[in-house]
Every structure is written in structure tokens, then in C-alpha cells.
């Protein structure tokens, strides 16, 4: 299971062949002075082919991370359901003299500032296994990780991190990518969930899929909304959009509490339709 994509820069045509693809990442900017001359045409080609579109920035880590994030965002201007990404690597002449400590600080500052500036868009990081293993020390990549391990089978990047995208081959002259989600629609729904459709105050509609523990930890805006609602009900939960062991524990406690107070739910740690509805409709008991 999984879907295929590519990443495009000025080395590719203005309108690349999108046959068989579900998504494409387009290089937009590098540092504060370079813009891919083909990026808008490549974006339009991806959109017209029905692909999920992402945009990436290659850094000059001698500059201010905040300035580069602002510059990138001002040009990319992603639509709802489109992704933003930092291409975090520094083998070129501009970055090779920057210490690994400063490269790490740049990454942290760039992602946090970009997310604060574009909270309703997925913000993530691309890096290869060398950078992940030897330069990164925090494991922070904001909303998603795009990992590059050249020559490994698609979907087997060789890292234990909770990755979403895998760049696995560039032998054909264009980088080939894989996403472990099951369909274009699933990826689009995930990306769009960071900008949920406004609804009247009160009960939020169930998003249509369960939140549960899995090896690739679930993360999206709908989980964030549920966590916020649970916090409003008085549960000690962090609203970060990740459905991990802490959220599953709160879910089980809430399900048991609901059952004990005459609102029976399966105590399984899964936020399905009934548990979701109870978070908004059930009277607060504590």
C-alpha cells in the first residue's frame, strides 16, 4: 500500500509528466535570492493533474532562519491542502562552513517560525539519513518527515522515525518519492485537515475515520480539534495533533468514564464516531 510522487526543480521541465503520480513537491526558493524560474508552471501542472502539491525551500544557513521562512512563504502562498517543506541539507559551498550546531538551530527556528506563520498548512522537513542520524539531535520535524535514502526499496527508508514520505531513487533524472498513505484522497484529506472547515459553535462533525495507535503515528488537524475539546472538558491532554500513547490513554479513560455515567462506549482507546460524538455531546461529569 502507498502512493507515488516526485520532486521537481529547475532541472525538470516547466510541465513535467505527472502520469501515475499522486503528489509532487516543487522547489520554490533557495536562500534569499534564488527562485526556481519554473516553479509556478510546475505547480500548475501538478494542480491540473489532480496531484497533492508541496513546496520546498533550500536554505542558506548563514542567513536568518526567520527571514528565509518569511521569504519562502511570501512566494509559495500555498492553497488549502498544500504542504510546505524545508529541504534541510548543507553539502553545498554556502552551508558547508556552517557548524552542525548552527545548522540544527537553523532547522529548529525555520520550522517553528514557518508553522507559526502558516498554522493551517502542514509544515515538514526533508533530509537524508546522514543528516537525520548525524546532524539532528532533537527529532523535531513539525508535522511530517520526508526522508531520503537513495537506492533502498520504496517505503523502506531504513530509519525508525515516523516518516510520511520516502525519496528512494533519482536514477531516471528525477527524484522518485513514496508516501505510505493509501490513496491520493487520503493524503489530500490529511493535508486539508490542518485548515478544518469552519462550523458553528458546538458539536464538530466526525471526520470519517478512526484515531488509533499505529506504527506510523497519526497526526492531523482533526486530532488537534479532538484534543482541544478534551482539554476543554477538563482532561489533562496536550493538543499537538499527534495520536500517541498519551492521547490513547485519555481516550480510554474518557470511554470508561462515559460508560460509568450512563453513556456506554467501547473502552478501546480508539476515537471512532461514537467516542468523537461523546466528546461534544455528553454532559461533563468531572
PDB file of C-alpha atoms in Angstrom, residues 40-274:
ATOM      1  CA  UNK A  40       4.715  28.322 -10.906  1.00  0.00           C
ATOM      2  CA  UNK A  41       4.367  26.336 -14.139  1.00  0.00           C
ATOM      3  CA  UNK A  42       5.299  23.139 -12.312  1.00  0.00           C
ATOM      4  CA  UNK A  43       2.755  23.936  -9.584  1.00  0.00           C
ATOM      5  CA  UNK A  44       0.045  24.488 -12.197  1.00  0.00           C
ATOM      6  CA  UNK A  45       0.940  21.252 -13.962  1.00  0.00           C
ATOM      7  CA  UNK A  46       0.641  19.347 -10.688  1.00  0.00           C
ATOM      8  CA  UNK A  47      -2.647  21.001  -9.784  1.00  0.00           C
ATOM      9  CA  UNK A  48      -4.108  20.396 -13.250  1.00  0.00           C
ATOM     10  CA  UNK A  49      -3.174  16.714 -12.989  1.00  0.00           C
ATOM     11  CA  UNK A  50      -5.029  16.428  -9.669  1.00  0.00           C
ATOM     12  CA  UNK A  51      -1.883  15.920  -7.596  1.00  0.00           C
ATOM     13  CA  UNK A  52      -1.395  16.964  -3.987  1.00  0.00           C
ATOM     14  CA  UNK A  53       1.188  19.751  -4.150  1.00  0.00           C
ATOM     15  CA  UNK A  54       4.039  20.541  -1.795  1.00  0.00           C
ATOM     16  CA  UNK A  55       6.598  23.359  -1.902  1.00  0.00           C
ATOM     17  CA  UNK A  56      10.142  23.281  -0.580  1.00  0.00           C
ATOM     18  CA  UNK A  57      12.900  25.715   0.293  1.00  0.00           C
ATOM     19  CA  UNK A  58      16.643  25.048   0.195  1.00  0.00           C
ATOM     20  CA  UNK A  59      18.415  27.099   2.870  1.00  0.00           C
ATOM     21  CA  UNK A  60      21.451  29.286   3.120  1.00  0.00           C
ATOM     22  CA  UNK A  61      22.006  28.650   6.801  1.00  0.00           C
ATOM     23  CA  UNK A  62      24.290  31.656   7.150  1.00  0.00           C
ATOM     24  CA  UNK A  63      21.108  33.773   6.952  1.00  0.00           C
ATOM     25  CA  UNK A  64      18.336  34.350   9.458  1.00  0.00           C
ATOM     26  CA  UNK A  65      16.021  31.326   9.503  1.00  0.00           C
ATOM     27  CA  UNK A  66      13.031  33.570  10.135  1.00  0.00           C
ATOM     28  CA  UNK A  67      13.875  35.809   7.163  1.00  0.00           C
ATOM     29  CA  UNK A  68      14.212  32.825   4.853  1.00  0.00           C
ATOM     30  CA  UNK A  69      10.945  31.292   6.099  1.00  0.00           C
ATOM     31  CA  UNK A  70       9.108  34.565   5.509  1.00  0.00           C
ATOM     32  CA  UNK A  71      10.634  34.898   2.033  1.00  0.00           C
ATOM     33  CA  UNK A  72       9.689  31.324   1.092  1.00  0.00           C
ATOM     34  CA  UNK A  73       6.115  31.687   2.335  1.00  0.00           C
ATOM     35  CA  UNK A  74       5.607  35.047   0.602  1.00  0.00           C
ATOM     36  CA  UNK A  75       6.339  33.415  -2.755  1.00  0.00           C
ATOM     37  CA  UNK A  76       4.841  29.933  -2.331  1.00  0.00           C
ATOM     38  CA  UNK A  77       1.476  31.067  -0.865  1.00  0.00           C
ATOM     39  CA  UNK A  78       0.101  27.516  -0.585  1.00  0.00           C
ATOM     40  CA  UNK A  79      -3.588  26.800  -1.004  1.00  0.00           C
ATOM     41  CA  UNK A  80      -5.595  24.734   1.482  1.00  0.00           C
ATOM     42  CA  UNK A  81      -4.403  21.136   1.318  1.00  0.00           C
ATOM     43  CA  UNK A  82      -0.920  22.018   0.062  1.00  0.00           C
ATOM     44  CA  UNK A  83       2.287  21.359   2.004  1.00  0.00           C
ATOM     45  CA  UNK A  84       5.356  23.384   2.987  1.00  0.00           C
ATOM     46  CA  UNK A  85       8.788  21.856   3.483  1.00  0.00           C
ATOM     47  CA  UNK A  86      12.347  22.722   4.475  1.00  0.00           C
ATOM     48  CA  UNK A  87      14.970  20.864   2.414  1.00  0.00           C
ATOM     49  CA  UNK A  88      17.415  20.530   5.304  1.00  0.00           C
ATOM     50  CA  UNK A  89      20.867  19.649   3.991  1.00  0.00           C
ATOM     51  CA  UNK A  90      24.050  21.615   3.674  1.00  0.00           C
ATOM     52  CA  UNK A  91      26.666  19.984   1.483  1.00  0.00           C
ATOM     53  CA  UNK A  92      26.963  22.989  -0.866  1.00  0.00           C
ATOM     54  CA  UNK A  93      29.573  25.723  -0.564  1.00  0.00           C
ATOM     55  CA  UNK A  94      27.149  28.151   1.105  1.00  0.00           C
ATOM     56  CA  UNK A  95      26.422  25.794   4.001  1.00  0.00           C
ATOM     57  CA  UNK A  96      29.488  23.581   4.332  1.00  0.00           C
ATOM     58  CA  UNK A  97      31.193  26.121   6.577  1.00  0.00           C
ATOM     59  CA  UNK A  98      28.202  26.374   8.936  1.00  0.00           C
ATOM     60  CA  UNK A  99      28.699  24.245  12.039  1.00  0.00           C
ATOM     61  CA  UNK A 100      26.336  21.353  12.636  1.00  0.00           C
ATOM     62  CA  UNK A 101      25.145  23.080  15.802  1.00  0.00           C
ATOM     63  CA  UNK A 102      24.160  26.176  13.852  1.00  0.00           C
ATOM     64  CA  UNK A 103      22.570  24.060  11.124  1.00  0.00           C
ATOM     65  CA  UNK A 104      20.468  22.364  13.781  1.00  0.00           C
ATOM     66  CA  UNK A 105      19.477  25.716  15.288  1.00  0.00           C
ATOM     67  CA  UNK A 106      18.513  26.978  11.826  1.00  0.00           C
ATOM     68  CA  UNK A 107      16.273  23.967  11.235  1.00  0.00           C
ATOM     69  CA  UNK A 108      14.513  24.371  14.568  1.00  0.00           C
ATOM     70  CA  UNK A 109      13.959  28.111  14.091  1.00  0.00           C
ATOM     71  CA  UNK A 110      12.837  27.829  10.462  1.00  0.00           C
ATOM     72  CA  UNK A 111      10.215  25.152  11.098  1.00  0.00           C
ATOM     73  CA  UNK A 112       8.807  26.803  14.209  1.00  0.00           C
ATOM     74  CA  UNK A 113       8.598  30.213  12.567  1.00  0.00           C
ATOM     75  CA  UNK A 114       7.073  28.832   9.362  1.00  0.00           C
ATOM     76  CA  UNK A 115       4.452  26.879  11.314  1.00  0.00           C
ATOM     77  CA  UNK A 116       3.580  29.936  13.391  1.00  0.00           C
ATOM     78  CA  UNK A 117       3.179  31.930  10.162  1.00  0.00           C
ATOM     79  CA  UNK A 118       1.164  29.220   8.360  1.00  0.00           C
ATOM     80  CA  UNK A 119      -0.630  27.264  11.115  1.00  0.00           C
ATOM     81  CA  UNK A 120      -3.295  25.896   8.757  1.00  0.00           C
ATOM     82  CA  UNK A 121      -0.803  24.249   6.398  1.00  0.00           C
ATOM     83  CA  UNK A 122       1.248  21.087   7.032  1.00  0.00           C
ATOM     84  CA  UNK A 123       4.878  22.068   7.625  1.00  0.00           C
ATOM     85  CA  UNK A 124       7.580  19.441   7.440  1.00  0.00           C
ATOM     86  CA  UNK A 125      11.198  18.645   6.768  1.00  0.00           C
ATOM     87  CA  UNK A 126      13.170  16.778   4.120  1.00  0.00           C
ATOM     88  CA  UNK A 127      16.577  15.365   4.978  1.00  0.00           C
ATOM     89  CA  UNK A 128      18.676  12.353   4.168  1.00  0.00           C
ATOM     90  CA  UNK A 129      19.633   9.602   6.583  1.00  0.00           C
ATOM     91  CA  UNK A 130      23.078  11.151   7.155  1.00  0.00           C
ATOM     92  CA  UNK A 131      21.556  14.413   8.394  1.00  0.00           C
ATOM     93  CA  UNK A 132      18.904  12.575  10.402  1.00  0.00           C
ATOM     94  CA  UNK A 133      21.456  10.326  12.101  1.00  0.00           C
ATOM     95  CA  UNK A 134      24.425  12.678  12.463  1.00  0.00           C
ATOM     96  CA  UNK A 135      23.262  16.322  12.474  1.00  0.00           C
ATOM     97  CA  UNK A 136      19.809  16.149  14.041  1.00  0.00           C
ATOM     98  CA  UNK A 137      19.682  15.629  17.806  1.00  0.00           C
ATOM     99  CA  UNK A 138      16.098  16.637  18.632  1.00  0.00           C
ATOM    100  CA  UNK A 139      13.895  14.579  16.285  1.00  0.00           C
ATOM    101  CA  UNK A 140      11.831  17.695  15.601  1.00  0.00           C
ATOM    102  CA  UNK A 141      10.320  17.987  12.115  1.00  0.00           C
ATOM    103  CA  UNK A 142       6.978  19.661  12.937  1.00  0.00           C
ATOM    104  CA  UNK A 143       4.109  17.932  11.056  1.00  0.00           C
ATOM    105  CA  UNK A 144       5.814  15.375   8.820  1.00  0.00           C
ATOM    106  CA  UNK A 145       9.185  13.888   7.879  1.00  0.00           C
ATOM    107  CA  UNK A 146      10.325  13.317   4.291  1.00  0.00           C
ATOM    108  CA  UNK A 147      13.384  11.086   4.441  1.00  0.00           C
ATOM    109  CA  UNK A 148      15.846  10.353   1.619  1.00  0.00           C
ATOM    110  CA  UNK A 149      17.713   7.052   1.388  1.00  0.00           C
ATOM    111  CA  UNK A 150      18.901   6.569  -2.172  1.00  0.00           C
ATOM    112  CA  UNK A 151      18.745   3.040  -3.543  1.00  0.00           C
ATOM    113  CA  UNK A 152      16.531   1.486  -0.880  1.00  0.00           C
ATOM    114  CA  UNK A 153      13.152  -0.034  -1.806  1.00  0.00           C
ATOM    115  CA  UNK A 154      10.243   2.399  -1.834  1.00  0.00           C
ATOM    116  CA  UNK A 155       8.703   2.572   1.624  1.00  0.00           C
ATOM    117  CA  UNK A 156      11.774   1.136   3.366  1.00  0.00           C
ATOM    118  CA  UNK A 157      13.862   4.214   4.249  1.00  0.00           C
ATOM    119  CA  UNK A 158      15.901   2.421   6.883  1.00  0.00           C
ATOM    120  CA  UNK A 159      15.155   4.807   9.761  1.00  0.00           C
ATOM    121  CA  UNK A 160      12.965   4.228  12.804  1.00  0.00           C
ATOM    122  CA  UNK A 161      11.462   7.726  12.710  1.00  0.00           C
ATOM    123  CA  UNK A 162       7.782   8.249  11.992  1.00  0.00           C
ATOM    124  CA  UNK A 163       8.210   9.245   8.318  1.00  0.00           C
ATOM    125  CA  UNK A 164       5.456  10.168   5.843  1.00  0.00           C
ATOM    126  CA  UNK A 165       7.425  10.474   2.584  1.00  0.00           C
ATOM    127  CA  UNK A 166      10.423   8.494   1.314  1.00  0.00           C
ATOM    128  CA  UNK A 167      12.685   9.669  -1.532  1.00  0.00           C
ATOM    129  CA  UNK A 168      14.193   6.434  -2.766  1.00  0.00           C
ATOM    130  CA  UNK A 169      15.554   6.879  -6.307  1.00  0.00           C
ATOM    131  CA  UNK A 170      16.868   9.545  -8.673  1.00  0.00           C
ATOM    132  CA  UNK A 171      18.390   7.321 -11.356  1.00  0.00           C
ATOM    133  CA  UNK A 172      15.915   8.453 -14.022  1.00  0.00           C
ATOM    134  CA  UNK A 173      16.938  12.113 -13.715  1.00  0.00           C
ATOM    135  CA  UNK A 174      14.014  12.999 -11.464  1.00  0.00           C
ATOM    136  CA  UNK A 175      13.655  12.173  -7.772  1.00  0.00           C
ATOM    137  CA  UNK A 176      11.129   9.430  -7.080  1.00  0.00           C
ATOM    138  CA  UNK A 177       9.118   9.537  -3.860  1.00  0.00           C
ATOM    139  CA  UNK A 178       6.731   7.299  -1.935  1.00  0.00           C
ATOM    140  CA  UNK A 179       4.061   8.087   0.680  1.00  0.00           C
ATOM    141  CA  UNK A 180       2.794   5.338   2.968  1.00  0.00           C
ATOM    142  CA  UNK A 181      -0.829   6.609   2.910  1.00  0.00           C
ATOM    143  CA  UNK A 182      -3.251   4.575   0.868  1.00  0.00           C
ATOM    144  CA  UNK A 183      -4.533   6.992  -1.763  1.00  0.00           C
ATOM    145  CA  UNK A 184      -4.335  10.488  -3.190  1.00  0.00           C
ATOM    146  CA  UNK A 185      -7.586  11.254  -1.422  1.00  0.00           C
ATOM    147  CA  UNK A 186      -6.219  10.147   1.933  1.00  0.00           C
ATOM    148  CA  UNK A 187      -3.157  12.367   1.529  1.00  0.00           C
ATOM    149  CA  UNK A 188      -5.333  15.290   0.428  1.00  0.00           C
ATOM    150  CA  UNK A 189      -7.673  14.808   3.401  1.00  0.00           C
ATOM    151  CA  UNK A 190      -4.728  14.682   5.791  1.00  0.00           C
ATOM    152  CA  UNK A 191      -3.218  17.864   4.376  1.00  0.00           C
ATOM    153  CA  UNK A 192      -6.558  19.672   4.303  1.00  0.00           C
ATOM    154  CA  UNK A 193      -7.335  18.750   7.905  1.00  0.00           C
ATOM    155  CA  UNK A 194      -4.916  21.423   9.123  1.00  0.00           C
ATOM    156  CA  UNK A 195      -7.410  24.013   7.870  1.00  0.00           C
ATOM    157  CA  UNK A 196     -10.721  22.498   9.001  1.00  0.00           C
ATOM    158  CA  UNK A 197     -13.923  23.847   7.521  1.00  0.00           C
ATOM    159  CA  UNK A 198     -15.440  26.423   9.909  1.00  0.00           C
ATOM    160  CA  UNK A 199     -18.528  25.108  11.687  1.00  0.00           C
ATOM    161  CA  UNK A 200     -20.946  26.666  14.156  1.00  0.00           C
ATOM    162  CA  UNK A 201     -20.031  26.591  17.821  1.00  0.00           C
ATOM    163  CA  UNK A 202     -20.796  23.295  19.448  1.00  0.00           C
ATOM    164  CA  UNK A 203     -20.630  19.775  18.053  1.00  0.00           C
ATOM    165  CA  UNK A 204     -17.988  19.245  15.377  1.00  0.00           C
ATOM    166  CA  UNK A 205     -18.792  16.639  12.696  1.00  0.00           C
ATOM    167  CA  UNK A 206     -16.898  13.359  12.888  1.00  0.00           C
ATOM    168  CA  UNK A 207     -14.088  13.421  10.285  1.00  0.00           C
ATOM    169  CA  UNK A 208     -14.969   9.968   8.970  1.00  0.00           C
ATOM    170  CA  UNK A 209     -12.003   7.881  10.176  1.00  0.00           C
ATOM    171  CA  UNK A 210     -10.805   6.462  13.499  1.00  0.00           C
ATOM    172  CA  UNK A 211      -7.910   7.803  15.546  1.00  0.00           C
ATOM    173  CA  UNK A 212      -5.861   4.899  16.884  1.00  0.00           C
ATOM    174  CA  UNK A 213      -2.323   3.902  17.805  1.00  0.00           C
ATOM    175  CA  UNK A 214      -0.277   2.640  14.872  1.00  0.00           C
ATOM    176  CA  UNK A 215       3.388   2.320  13.931  1.00  0.00           C
ATOM    177  CA  UNK A 216       3.256   5.439  11.757  1.00  0.00           C
ATOM    178  CA  UNK A 217       1.727   7.709  14.375  1.00  0.00           C
ATOM    179  CA  UNK A 218      -1.393   9.543  13.186  1.00  0.00           C
ATOM    180  CA  UNK A 219      -1.136  13.317  13.048  1.00  0.00           C
ATOM    181  CA  UNK A 220      -3.545  15.895  11.651  1.00  0.00           C
ATOM    182  CA  UNK A 221      -5.779  18.852  12.394  1.00  0.00           C
ATOM    183  CA  UNK A 222      -8.814  16.729  13.301  1.00  0.00           C
ATOM    184  CA  UNK A 223      -6.849  15.042  16.078  1.00  0.00           C
ATOM    185  CA  UNK A 224      -5.846  18.506  17.269  1.00  0.00           C
ATOM    186  CA  UNK A 225      -9.531  19.548  17.386  1.00  0.00           C
ATOM    187  CA  UNK A 226     -10.461  16.461  19.430  1.00  0.00           C
ATOM    188  CA  UNK A 227      -7.569  17.052  21.833  1.00  0.00           C
ATOM    189  CA  UNK A 228      -8.641  20.674  22.285  1.00  0.00           C
ATOM    190  CA  UNK A 229     -12.196  19.565  23.041  1.00  0.00           C
ATOM    191  CA  UNK A 230     -10.980  17.036  25.587  1.00  0.00           C
ATOM    192  CA  UNK A 231      -8.879  19.750  27.234  1.00  0.00           C
ATOM    193  CA  UNK A 232     -11.966  22.000  27.361  1.00  0.00           C
ATOM    194  CA  UNK A 233     -13.767  19.162  29.146  1.00  0.00           C
ATOM    195  CA  UNK A 234     -11.039  19.181  31.813  1.00  0.00           C
ATOM    196  CA  UNK A 235      -8.827  16.304  30.724  1.00  0.00           C
ATOM    197  CA  UNK A 236      -5.066  16.827  31.039  1.00  0.00           C
ATOM    198  CA  UNK A 237      -4.105  16.399  27.400  1.00  0.00           C
ATOM    199  CA  UNK A 238      -1.649  18.219  25.141  1.00  0.00           C
ATOM    200  CA  UNK A 239      -3.203  19.488  21.899  1.00  0.00           C
ATOM    201  CA  UNK A 240      -0.434  18.797  19.382  1.00  0.00           C
ATOM    202  CA  UNK A 241      -2.260  16.871  16.638  1.00  0.00           C
ATOM    203  CA  UNK A 242      -0.420  13.578  17.335  1.00  0.00           C
ATOM    204  CA  UNK A 243      -2.393  10.487  18.340  1.00  0.00           C
ATOM    205  CA  UNK A 244       0.147   8.738  20.540  1.00  0.00           C
ATOM    206  CA  UNK A 245       0.046   6.711  23.781  1.00  0.00           C
ATOM    207  CA  UNK A 246      -0.902   9.726  25.925  1.00  0.00           C
ATOM    208  CA  UNK A 247      -3.928  10.540  23.760  1.00  0.00           C
ATOM    209  CA  UNK A 248      -4.973   6.887  23.618  1.00  0.00           C
ATOM    210  CA  UNK A 249      -4.787   6.722  27.415  1.00  0.00           C
ATOM    211  CA  UNK A 250      -7.028   9.781  27.782  1.00  0.00           C
ATOM    212  CA  UNK A 251      -9.396   8.275  25.248  1.00  0.00           C
ATOM    213  CA  UNK A 252      -9.694   5.035  27.242  1.00  0.00           C
ATOM    214  CA  UNK A 253     -10.235   6.965  30.470  1.00  0.00           C
ATOM    215  CA  UNK A 254     -12.928   9.061  28.820  1.00  0.00           C
ATOM    216  CA  UNK A 255     -14.612   5.972  27.382  1.00  0.00           C
ATOM    217  CA  UNK A 256     -14.640   4.291  30.799  1.00  0.00           C
ATOM    218  CA  UNK A 257     -15.919   7.452  32.479  1.00  0.00           C
ATOM    219  CA  UNK A 258     -18.651   7.771  29.870  1.00  0.00           C
ATOM    220  CA  UNK A 259     -19.701   4.161  30.387  1.00  0.00           C
ATOM    221  CA  UNK A 260     -19.743   4.647  34.167  1.00  0.00           C
ATOM    222  CA  UNK A 261     -22.043   7.669  33.747  1.00  0.00           C
ATOM    223  CA  UNK A 262     -24.637   6.024  31.521  1.00  0.00           C
ATOM    224  CA  UNK A 263     -23.121   6.840  28.119  1.00  0.00           C
ATOM    225  CA  UNK A 264     -21.712   3.417  27.133  1.00  0.00           C
ATOM    226  CA  UNK A 265     -18.677   3.347  24.870  1.00  0.00           C
ATOM    227  CA  UNK A 266     -16.236   0.628  23.876  1.00  0.00           C
ATOM    228  CA  UNK A 267     -13.140   1.083  26.069  1.00  0.00           C
ATOM    229  CA  UNK A 268     -10.577   0.512  23.337  1.00  0.00           C
ATOM    230  CA  UNK A 269      -8.570   3.742  23.084  1.00  0.00           C
ATOM    231  CA  UNK A 270      -9.897   4.389  19.571  1.00  0.00           C
ATOM    232  CA  UNK A 271     -11.645   7.660  18.722  1.00  0.00           C
ATOM    233  CA  UNK A 272     -14.394   6.408  16.439  1.00  0.00           C
ATOM    234  CA  UNK A 273     -17.697   8.061  15.610  1.00  0.00           C
ATOM    235  CA  UNK A 274     -19.355   7.344  18.993  1.00  0.00           C
TER     236      UNK A 274
END
